[in-house]
C-alpha positions as a printed Julia matrix, in Angstrom:
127×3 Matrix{Float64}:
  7.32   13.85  17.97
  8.64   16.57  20.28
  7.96   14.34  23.6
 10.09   11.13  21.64
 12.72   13.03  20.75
 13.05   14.42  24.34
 13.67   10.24  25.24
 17.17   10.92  23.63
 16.82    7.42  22.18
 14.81    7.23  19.73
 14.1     5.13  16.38
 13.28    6.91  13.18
 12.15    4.97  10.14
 12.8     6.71   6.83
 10.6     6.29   4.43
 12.11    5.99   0.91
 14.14    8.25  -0.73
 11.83    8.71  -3.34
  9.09    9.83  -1.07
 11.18   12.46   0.87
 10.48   16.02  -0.78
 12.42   17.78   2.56
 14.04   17.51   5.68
 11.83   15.69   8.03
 10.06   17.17  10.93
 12.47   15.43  13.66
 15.27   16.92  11.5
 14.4    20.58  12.49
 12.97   19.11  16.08
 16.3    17.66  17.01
 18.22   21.04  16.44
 15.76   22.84  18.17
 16.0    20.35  21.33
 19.41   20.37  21.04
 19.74   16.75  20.27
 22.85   14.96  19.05
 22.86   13.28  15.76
 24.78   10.11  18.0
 21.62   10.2   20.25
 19.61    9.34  17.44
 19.4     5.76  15.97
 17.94    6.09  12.41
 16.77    3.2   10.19
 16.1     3.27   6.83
 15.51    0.93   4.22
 16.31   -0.08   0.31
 13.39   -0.13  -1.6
 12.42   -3.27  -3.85
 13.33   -1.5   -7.49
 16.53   -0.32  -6.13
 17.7    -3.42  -4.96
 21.07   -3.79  -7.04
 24.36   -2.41  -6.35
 24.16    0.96  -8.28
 20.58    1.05  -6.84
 21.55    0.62  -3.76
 24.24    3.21  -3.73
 22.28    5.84  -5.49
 19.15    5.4   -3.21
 21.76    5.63   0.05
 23.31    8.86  -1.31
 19.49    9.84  -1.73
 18.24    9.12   1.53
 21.43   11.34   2.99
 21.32   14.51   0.64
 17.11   14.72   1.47
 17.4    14.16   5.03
 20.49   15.97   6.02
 22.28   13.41   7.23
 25.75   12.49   7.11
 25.07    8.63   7.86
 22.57    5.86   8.47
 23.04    3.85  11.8
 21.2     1.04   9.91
 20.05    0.04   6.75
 18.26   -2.7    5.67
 17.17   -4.5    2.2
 13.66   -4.24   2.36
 12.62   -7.61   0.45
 14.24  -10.09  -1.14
 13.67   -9.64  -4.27
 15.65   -8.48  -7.71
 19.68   -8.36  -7.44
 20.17   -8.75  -3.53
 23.71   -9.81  -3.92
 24.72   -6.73  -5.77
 22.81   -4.56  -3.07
 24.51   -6.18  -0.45
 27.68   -5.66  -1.8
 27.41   -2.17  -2.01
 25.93   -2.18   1.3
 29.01   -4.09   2.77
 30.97   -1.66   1.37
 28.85    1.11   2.99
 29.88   -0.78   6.03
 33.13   -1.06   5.24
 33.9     2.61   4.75
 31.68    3.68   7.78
 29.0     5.55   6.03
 26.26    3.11   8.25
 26.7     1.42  10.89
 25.1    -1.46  11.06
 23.59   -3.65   8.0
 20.57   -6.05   7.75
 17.82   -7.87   5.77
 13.78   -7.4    6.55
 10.91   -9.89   5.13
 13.48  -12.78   4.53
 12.36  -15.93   4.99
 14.16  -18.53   7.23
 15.04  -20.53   4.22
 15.96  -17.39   2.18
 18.36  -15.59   5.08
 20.13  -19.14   5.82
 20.92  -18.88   1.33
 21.38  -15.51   1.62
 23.92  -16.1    4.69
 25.66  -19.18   2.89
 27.18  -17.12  -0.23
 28.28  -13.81   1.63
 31.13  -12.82   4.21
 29.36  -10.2    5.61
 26.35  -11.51   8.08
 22.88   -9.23   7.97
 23.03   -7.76  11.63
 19.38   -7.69  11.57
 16.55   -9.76  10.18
């Protein structure tokens, strides 16, 4: 971990929220190698039984309070399953306001992103 975060570009995959009893490793790693947050690109994504709006919020605000951070530089919806419209509202909004920057999808079929894509103004950056 110490050698990658030396790279000064690095990606870090969250696991989620739920999972995270404390500040990860890299957290306390970065500081020590005096690291920038900015030089950090950190990914995280919404787990399947949060994927609504209020679940989507509440897991966001989760994955920031136990990691220390003060934003995500992208976050994705993990599967498409359960209320993906209402999670990516709330993610748009996320957007929106700044608090990530960059949305995205993962695991959705063709057939299911070109759908998904159809009924919402906001594009997934990622897929």
């Amino acid at each position: 971990m110490r050698s990658l975060l030396r790279l000064k570009r690095v990606i870090i995959l969250s696991i989620r929220p739920h999972s995270i009893r404390q500040k990860p490793r890299w957290v306390a790693l970065s500081a020590e190698l005096d690291i920038d947050r900015a030089d950090i690109f950190v990914t995280s994504k919404l787990w399947v039984s949060d994927t609504s709006y209020d679940g989507a919020r509440r897991a966001y605000e989760k994955s920031l309070a136990r990691t220390g951070l003060d934003y995500l530089d992208l976050y994705l919806i993990h599967n498409p399953m359960n209320d993906v419209f209402g999670a990516w509202r709330a993610l748009s909004e996320l957007l929106q306001d700044g608090a990530v920057r960059a949305i995205g999808t993962s695991n959705f079929s063709r057939a299911r992103l070109e759908d998904f894509i159809s009924f919402n103004e906001v594009v997934p950056q990622v897929n």
